[in-house]
Coordinates of C-alpha atoms and ligand atoms in Angstrom, one line a residue:
X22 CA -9.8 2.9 21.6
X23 CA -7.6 1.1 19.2
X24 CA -5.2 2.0 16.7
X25 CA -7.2 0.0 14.5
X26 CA -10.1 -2.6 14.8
X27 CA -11.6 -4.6 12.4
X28 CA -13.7 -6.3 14.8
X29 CA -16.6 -3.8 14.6
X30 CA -16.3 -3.8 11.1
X31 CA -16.4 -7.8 10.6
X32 CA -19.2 -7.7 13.4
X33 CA -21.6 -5.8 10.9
X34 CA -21.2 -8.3 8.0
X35 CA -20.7 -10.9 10.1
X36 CA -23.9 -13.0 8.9
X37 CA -22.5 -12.8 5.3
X38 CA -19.5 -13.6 6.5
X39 CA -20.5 -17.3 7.3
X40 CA -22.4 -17.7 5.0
X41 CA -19.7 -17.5 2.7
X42 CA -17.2 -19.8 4.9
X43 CA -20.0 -22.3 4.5
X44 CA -20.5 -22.4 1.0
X45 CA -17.1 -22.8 0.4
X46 CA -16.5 -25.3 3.0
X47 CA -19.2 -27.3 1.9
X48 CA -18.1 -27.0 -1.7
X49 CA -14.6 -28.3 -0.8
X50 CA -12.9 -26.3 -3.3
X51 CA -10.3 -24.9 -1.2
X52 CA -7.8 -24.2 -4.1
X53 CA -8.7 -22.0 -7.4
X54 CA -12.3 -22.5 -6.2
X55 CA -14.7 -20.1 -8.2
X56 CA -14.4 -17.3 -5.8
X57 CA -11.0 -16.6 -6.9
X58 CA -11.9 -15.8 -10.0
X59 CA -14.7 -13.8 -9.6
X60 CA -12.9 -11.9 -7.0
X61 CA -10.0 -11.1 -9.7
X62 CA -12.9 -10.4 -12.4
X63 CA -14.0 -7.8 -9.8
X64 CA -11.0 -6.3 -9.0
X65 CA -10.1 -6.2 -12.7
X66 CA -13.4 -4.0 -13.5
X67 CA -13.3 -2.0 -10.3
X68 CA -10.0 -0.9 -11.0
X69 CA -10.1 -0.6 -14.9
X70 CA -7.5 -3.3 -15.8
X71 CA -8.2 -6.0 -17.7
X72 CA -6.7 -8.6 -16.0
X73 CA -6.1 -9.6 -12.1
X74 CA -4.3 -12.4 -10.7
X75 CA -4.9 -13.8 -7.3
X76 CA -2.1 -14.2 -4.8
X77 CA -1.2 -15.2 -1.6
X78 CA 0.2 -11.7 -0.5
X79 CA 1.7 -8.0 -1.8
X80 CA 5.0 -8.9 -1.0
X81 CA 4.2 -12.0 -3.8
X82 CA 2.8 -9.3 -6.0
X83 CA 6.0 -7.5 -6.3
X84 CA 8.0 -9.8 -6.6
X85 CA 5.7 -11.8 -9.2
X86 CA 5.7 -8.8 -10.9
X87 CA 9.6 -8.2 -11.3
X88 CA 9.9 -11.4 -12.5
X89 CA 7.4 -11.6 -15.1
X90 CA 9.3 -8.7 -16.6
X91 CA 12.6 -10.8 -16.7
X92 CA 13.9 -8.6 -13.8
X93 CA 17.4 -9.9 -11.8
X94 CA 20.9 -9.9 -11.0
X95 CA 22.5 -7.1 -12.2
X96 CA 19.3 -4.4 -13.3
X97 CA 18.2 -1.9 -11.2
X98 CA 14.7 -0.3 -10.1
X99 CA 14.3 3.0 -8.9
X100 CA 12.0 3.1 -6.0
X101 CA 10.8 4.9 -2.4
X102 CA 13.0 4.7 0.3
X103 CA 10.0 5.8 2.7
X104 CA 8.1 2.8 2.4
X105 CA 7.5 -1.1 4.0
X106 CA 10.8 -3.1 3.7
X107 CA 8.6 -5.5 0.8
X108 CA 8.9 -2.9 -1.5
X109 CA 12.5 -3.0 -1.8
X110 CA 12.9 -6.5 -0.4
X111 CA 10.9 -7.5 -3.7
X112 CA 13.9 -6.1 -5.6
X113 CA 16.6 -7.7 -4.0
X114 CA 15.2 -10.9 -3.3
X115 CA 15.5 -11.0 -7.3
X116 CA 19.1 -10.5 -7.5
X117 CA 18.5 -6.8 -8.4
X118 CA 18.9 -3.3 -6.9
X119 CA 17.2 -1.0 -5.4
X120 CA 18.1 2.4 -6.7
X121 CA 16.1 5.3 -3.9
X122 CA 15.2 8.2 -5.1
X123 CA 14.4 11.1 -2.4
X124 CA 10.0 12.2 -1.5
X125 CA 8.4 14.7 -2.0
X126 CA 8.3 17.0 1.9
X127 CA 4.4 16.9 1.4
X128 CA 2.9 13.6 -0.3
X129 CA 5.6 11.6 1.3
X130 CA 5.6 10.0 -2.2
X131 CA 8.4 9.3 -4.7
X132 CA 9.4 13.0 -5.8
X133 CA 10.0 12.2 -9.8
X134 CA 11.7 15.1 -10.5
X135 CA 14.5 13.5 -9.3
X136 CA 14.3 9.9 -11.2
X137 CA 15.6 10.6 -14.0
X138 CA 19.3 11.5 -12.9
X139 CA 19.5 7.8 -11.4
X140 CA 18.7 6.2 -14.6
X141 CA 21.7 4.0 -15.4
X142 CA 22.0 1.4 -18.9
X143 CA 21.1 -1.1 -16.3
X144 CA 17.5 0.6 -14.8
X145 CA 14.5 -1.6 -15.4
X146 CA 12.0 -0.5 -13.9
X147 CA 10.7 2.4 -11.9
X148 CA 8.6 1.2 -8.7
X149 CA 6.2 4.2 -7.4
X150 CA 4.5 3.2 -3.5
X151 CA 0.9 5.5 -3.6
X152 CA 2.0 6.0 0.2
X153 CA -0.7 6.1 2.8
X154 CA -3.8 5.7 -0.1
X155 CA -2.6 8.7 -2.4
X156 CA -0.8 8.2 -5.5
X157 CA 2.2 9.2 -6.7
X158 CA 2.8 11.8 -10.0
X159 CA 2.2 8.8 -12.3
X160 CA 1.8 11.4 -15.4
X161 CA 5.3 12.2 -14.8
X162 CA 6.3 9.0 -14.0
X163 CA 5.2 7.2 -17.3
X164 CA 6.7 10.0 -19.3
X165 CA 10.1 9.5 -17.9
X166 CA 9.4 5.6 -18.1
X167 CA 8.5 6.2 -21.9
X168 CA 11.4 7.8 -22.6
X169 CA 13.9 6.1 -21.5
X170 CA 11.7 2.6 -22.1
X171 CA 11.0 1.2 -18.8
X172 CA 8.5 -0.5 -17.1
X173 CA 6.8 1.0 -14.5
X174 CA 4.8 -1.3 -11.6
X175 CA 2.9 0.7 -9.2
X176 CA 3.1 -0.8 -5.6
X177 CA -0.5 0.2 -4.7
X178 CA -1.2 -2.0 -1.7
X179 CA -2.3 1.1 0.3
X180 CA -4.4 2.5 -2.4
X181 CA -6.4 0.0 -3.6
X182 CA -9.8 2.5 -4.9
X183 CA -7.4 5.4 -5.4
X184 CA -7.2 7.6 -8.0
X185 CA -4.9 10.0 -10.4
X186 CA -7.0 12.3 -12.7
X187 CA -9.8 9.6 -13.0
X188 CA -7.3 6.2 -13.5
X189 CA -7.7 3.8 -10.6
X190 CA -4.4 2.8 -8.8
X191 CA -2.8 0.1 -10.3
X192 CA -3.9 0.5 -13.3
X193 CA -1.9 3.6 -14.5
X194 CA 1.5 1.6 -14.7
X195 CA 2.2 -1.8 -16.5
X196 CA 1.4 -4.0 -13.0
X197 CA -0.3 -2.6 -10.1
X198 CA 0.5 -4.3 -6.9
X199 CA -2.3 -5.0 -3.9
X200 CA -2.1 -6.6 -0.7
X201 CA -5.3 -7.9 1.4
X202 CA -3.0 -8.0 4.4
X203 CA -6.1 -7.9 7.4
X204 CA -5.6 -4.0 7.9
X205 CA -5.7 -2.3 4.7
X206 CA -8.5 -1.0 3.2
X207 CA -9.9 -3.9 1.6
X208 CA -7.9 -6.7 4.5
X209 CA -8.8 -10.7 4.4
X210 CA -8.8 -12.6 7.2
X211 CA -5.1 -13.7 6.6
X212 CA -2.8 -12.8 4.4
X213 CA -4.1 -12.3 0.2
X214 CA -3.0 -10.2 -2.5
X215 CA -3.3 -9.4 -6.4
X216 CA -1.7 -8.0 -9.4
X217 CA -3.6 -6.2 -12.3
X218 CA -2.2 -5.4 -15.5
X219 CA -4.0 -4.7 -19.0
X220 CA -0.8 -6.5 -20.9
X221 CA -2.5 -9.9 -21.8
X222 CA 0.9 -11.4 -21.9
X223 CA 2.4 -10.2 -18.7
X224 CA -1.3 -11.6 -17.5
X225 CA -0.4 -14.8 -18.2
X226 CA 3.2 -15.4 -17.2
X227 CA 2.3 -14.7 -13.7
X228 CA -0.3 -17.2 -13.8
X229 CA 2.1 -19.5 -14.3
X230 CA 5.2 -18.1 -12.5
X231 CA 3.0 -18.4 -9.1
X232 CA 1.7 -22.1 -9.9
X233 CA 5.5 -23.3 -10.4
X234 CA 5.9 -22.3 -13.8
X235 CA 3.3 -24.7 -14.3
X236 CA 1.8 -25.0 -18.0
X237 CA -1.8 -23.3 -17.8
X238 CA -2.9 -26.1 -20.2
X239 CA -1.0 -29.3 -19.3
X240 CA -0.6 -30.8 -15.6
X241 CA 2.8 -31.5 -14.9
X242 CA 4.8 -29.8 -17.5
X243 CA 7.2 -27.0 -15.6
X244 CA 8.2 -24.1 -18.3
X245 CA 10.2 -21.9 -15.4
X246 CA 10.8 -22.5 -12.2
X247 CA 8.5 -20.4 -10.1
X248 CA 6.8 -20.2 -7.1
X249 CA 3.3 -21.0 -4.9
X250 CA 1.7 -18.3 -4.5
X251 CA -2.1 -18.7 -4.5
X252 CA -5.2 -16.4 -2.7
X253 CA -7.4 -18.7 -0.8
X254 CA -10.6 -19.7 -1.6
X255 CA -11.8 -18.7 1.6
X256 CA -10.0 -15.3 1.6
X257 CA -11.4 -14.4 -2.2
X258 CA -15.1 -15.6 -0.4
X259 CA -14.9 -13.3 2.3
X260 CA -12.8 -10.6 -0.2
X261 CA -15.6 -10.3 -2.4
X262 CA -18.2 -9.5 0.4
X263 CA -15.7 -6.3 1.7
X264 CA -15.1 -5.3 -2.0
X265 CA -18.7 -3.9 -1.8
X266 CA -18.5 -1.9 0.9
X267 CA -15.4 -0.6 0.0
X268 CA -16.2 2.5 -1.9
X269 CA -18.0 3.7 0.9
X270 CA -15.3 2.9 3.5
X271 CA -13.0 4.9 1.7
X272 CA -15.3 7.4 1.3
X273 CA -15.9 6.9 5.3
X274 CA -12.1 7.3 5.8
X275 CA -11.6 10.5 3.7
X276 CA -14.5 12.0 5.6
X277 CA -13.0 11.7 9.0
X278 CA -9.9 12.9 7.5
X279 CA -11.4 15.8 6.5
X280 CA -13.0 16.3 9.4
X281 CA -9.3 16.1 11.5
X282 CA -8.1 18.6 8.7
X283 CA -10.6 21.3 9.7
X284 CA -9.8 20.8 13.4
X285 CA -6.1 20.4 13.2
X286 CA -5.0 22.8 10.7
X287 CA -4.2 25.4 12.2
X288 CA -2.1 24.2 15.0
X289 CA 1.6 25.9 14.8
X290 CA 3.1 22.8 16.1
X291 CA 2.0 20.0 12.9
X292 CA 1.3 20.3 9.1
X293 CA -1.9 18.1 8.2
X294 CA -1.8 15.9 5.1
X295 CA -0.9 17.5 1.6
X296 CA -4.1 16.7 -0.9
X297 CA -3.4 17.1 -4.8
X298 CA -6.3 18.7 -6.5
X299 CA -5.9 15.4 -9.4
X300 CA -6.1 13.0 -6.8
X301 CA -8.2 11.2 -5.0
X302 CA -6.7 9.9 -1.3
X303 CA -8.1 6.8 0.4
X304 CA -6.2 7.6 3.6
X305 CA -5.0 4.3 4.6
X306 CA -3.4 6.4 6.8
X307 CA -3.9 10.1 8.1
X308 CA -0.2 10.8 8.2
X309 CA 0.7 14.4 10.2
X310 CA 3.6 16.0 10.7
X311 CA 4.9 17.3 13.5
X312 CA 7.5 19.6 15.2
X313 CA 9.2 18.2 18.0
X314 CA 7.4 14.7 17.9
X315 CA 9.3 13.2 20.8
X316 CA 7.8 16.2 22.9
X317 CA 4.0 14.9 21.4
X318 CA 3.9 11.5 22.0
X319 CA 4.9 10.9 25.8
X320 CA 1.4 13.2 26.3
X321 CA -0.5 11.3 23.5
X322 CA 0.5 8.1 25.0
X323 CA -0.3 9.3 28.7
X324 CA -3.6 9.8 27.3
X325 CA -4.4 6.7 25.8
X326 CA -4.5 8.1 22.0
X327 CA -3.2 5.4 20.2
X328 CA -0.6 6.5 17.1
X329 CA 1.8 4.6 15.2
X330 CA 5.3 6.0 13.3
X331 CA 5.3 4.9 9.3
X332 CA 8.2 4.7 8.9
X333 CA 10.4 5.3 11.7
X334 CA 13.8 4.1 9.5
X335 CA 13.5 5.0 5.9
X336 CA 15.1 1.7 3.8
X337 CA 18.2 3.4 3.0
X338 CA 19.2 2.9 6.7
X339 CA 17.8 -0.5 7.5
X340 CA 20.3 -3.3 8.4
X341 CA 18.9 -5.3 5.9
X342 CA 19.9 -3.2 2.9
X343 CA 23.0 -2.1 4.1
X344 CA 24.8 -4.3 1.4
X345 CA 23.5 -1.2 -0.8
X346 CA 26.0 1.1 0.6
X347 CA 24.0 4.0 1.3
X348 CA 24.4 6.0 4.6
X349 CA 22.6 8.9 6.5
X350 CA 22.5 12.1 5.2
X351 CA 21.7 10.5 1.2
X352 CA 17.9 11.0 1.3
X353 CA 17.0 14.0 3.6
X354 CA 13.5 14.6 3.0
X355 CA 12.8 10.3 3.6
X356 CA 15.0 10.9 7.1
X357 CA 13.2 14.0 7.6
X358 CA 9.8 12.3 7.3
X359 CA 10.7 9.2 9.1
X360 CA 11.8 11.7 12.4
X361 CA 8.8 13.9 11.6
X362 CA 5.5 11.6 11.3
X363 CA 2.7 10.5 12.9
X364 CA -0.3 8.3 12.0
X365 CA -3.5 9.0 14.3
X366 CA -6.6 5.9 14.0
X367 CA -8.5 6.2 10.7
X368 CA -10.9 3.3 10.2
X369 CA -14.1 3.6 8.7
X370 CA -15.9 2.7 11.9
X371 CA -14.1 5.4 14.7
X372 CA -16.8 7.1 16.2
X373 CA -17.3 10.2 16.2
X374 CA -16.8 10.7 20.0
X375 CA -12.9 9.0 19.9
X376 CA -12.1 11.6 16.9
X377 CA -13.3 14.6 19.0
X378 CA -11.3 13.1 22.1
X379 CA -8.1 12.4 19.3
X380 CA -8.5 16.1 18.5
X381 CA -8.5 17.4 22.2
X382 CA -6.0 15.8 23.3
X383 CA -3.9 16.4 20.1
X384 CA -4.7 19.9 20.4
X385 CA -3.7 20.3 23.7
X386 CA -0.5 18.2 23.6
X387 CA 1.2 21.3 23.3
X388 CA 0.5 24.3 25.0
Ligands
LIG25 C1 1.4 -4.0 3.1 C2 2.4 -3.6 2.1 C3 3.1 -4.4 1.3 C4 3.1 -5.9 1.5 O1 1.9 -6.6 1.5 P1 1.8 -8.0 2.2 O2 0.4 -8.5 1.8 O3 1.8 -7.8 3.7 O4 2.9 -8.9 1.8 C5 3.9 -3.9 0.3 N1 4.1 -2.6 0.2 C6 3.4 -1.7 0.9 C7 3.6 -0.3 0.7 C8 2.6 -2.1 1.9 O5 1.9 -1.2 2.7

């Protein structure tokens, strides 16, 4: 058993699958061929946006993203420190700061009631992560942002298909942020990624900030300097054929985890995933956590359960982002987490048998 595996997956579509590579090899559009667009035209609708912008990753998106809303040196954007590094590497590869702001114990997402004290004359933007496929408190979110007038763009690239009280992820902010890196929910074969924003404007400035500031209507003529950041032909082909299935592999996903919810809950020694009633969660992950992990794992690992830690240092702490001048101890429940978590398999295709084994063993890892 693996911790993930996509191979079964791509074995089942595998016929469309090359067909797809074939038509667009033979069409020799390799670059802003038509799949691109009809991939962001799906996206758009399926996420209730009206625009979507093809790129080549999600780290791209964020940082697209800042930039298009004139973000650098010297502002500041209030984020997650219980996240990937991109999130905040998005920020500071701009020039700007990232300004943490403590989880919440039970989503593992950014707690808002505690934004609005770090709001400076220089905050921009707030930057919510939907952690593990559920989404943050955007209600409160946008109020705050609306009130002290800033933008807000949701980093959504574990919860693509999400939702808060019936708005799709991504689409509840300004910009919503996806990655197609191969194992999220909807993964390319390679690296991809997309924004989606209903601001026709904003729509359009990325378009041209990730073709080097290129003029959408004259070859040649540079308005800003930007950068090349493109989604594949190829990738948007093979994108499109996954998008369909993806409702039901999320549904798929949030069936097993209901099914390790029911057989996990009521062990003494872990605390199964926190679910808020105006939520949907895609569980990207099935995040647990756990007393004593380092007793947990030397048994899990001894019997072949594959796990993995997200996020084993929260940002605050990592070398990279040291230059912030943060130290341990300044976001407890983030450190908390990061000692305190554990993500068993959840793919759409782990049978049955391998989540009853996942559950014995789990069950028994401490007794
Ligand atoms: C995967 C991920 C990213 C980065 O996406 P890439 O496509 O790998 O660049 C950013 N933020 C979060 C929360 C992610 O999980």
């Amino acid at each position: 058993m693996d911790f993930f595996d996509l191979k079964t997956q791509h074995q089942k579509i595998r016929k469309e699958i090359d067909e797809a590579v074939k038509k667009v090899l033979d069409s020799g559009s390799f670059i802003n061929g038509k799949e691109v667009g009809e991939l962001e035209k799906e996206i758009s609708e399926f996420c209730g946006a009206a625009h979507a912008i093809g790129l080549n990753s999600g780290t791209d998106a964020l940082f697209l993203s800042l930039k298009a809303l004139g973000i650098r040196e010297g502002d500041e954007v209030i984020t997650s420190p219980f996240t990937f590094i991109a999130t905040a590497e998005a920020i500071s590869n701009l020039g700007a700061r990232p300004i943490f702001v403590d989880i919440e114990p039970d989503t593992f997402n950014i707690d808002a009631s505690k934004i609005e004290a770090k709001i400076t004359k220089r905050t921009k933007a707030i930057l919510p992560v939907h952690i593990f496929g559920q989404m943050a408190d955007m209600d409160a979110i946008n109020s705050i942002a609306q009130k002290h007038k800033l933008f807000v763009v949701e980093d959504a690239a574990q919860a693509l298909g999400a939702e808060y009280k019936n708005k799709k992820a991504g689409s509840a902010g300004d910009l919503g942020c996806f990655s197609f890196f191969p194992s999220k929910n909807l993964g390319a074969l390679g690296d991809g990624g997309m924004i989606i924003t209903s601001n026709g404007e904003l729509a359009e400035r990325i378009r041209i900030l990730k073709n080097h500031g290129s003029s959408l209507s004259q070859k040649y003529l540079n308005l800003f300097l930007g950068i090349n950041s493109r989604l594949d032909t190829l990738q948007a082909a093979i994108l499109k054929i996954k998008l369909k299935y993806l409702p039901d592999l999320n549904l798929k996903r949030a069936e097993i985890a209901g099914y390790y919810n029911k057989k996990l809950k009521n062990l003494r020694f872990c605390k199964i995933p926190a679910q808020m009633p105006d939520r949907t969660h895609i569980f990207h992950q099935y995040t647990l956590r756990l007393e004593d992990r380092e007793k947990i794992t030397p048994y899990l690992r001894e019997k072949q359960v594959p796990f993995m830690i997200y996020y084993p240092l929260p940002l605050h702490l990592q070398p990279a982002l040291q230059y912030l001048g943060y130290k341990k101890g300044d976001f407890p429940e983030a450190e908390r987490a990061s000692n305190d978590v554990i993500s068993l398999p959840i793919y759409p295709e782990l049978k049955k048998d391998d989540q009853n084994y996942i559950i014995d063993v789990f069950t028994n890892a401490r007794k």
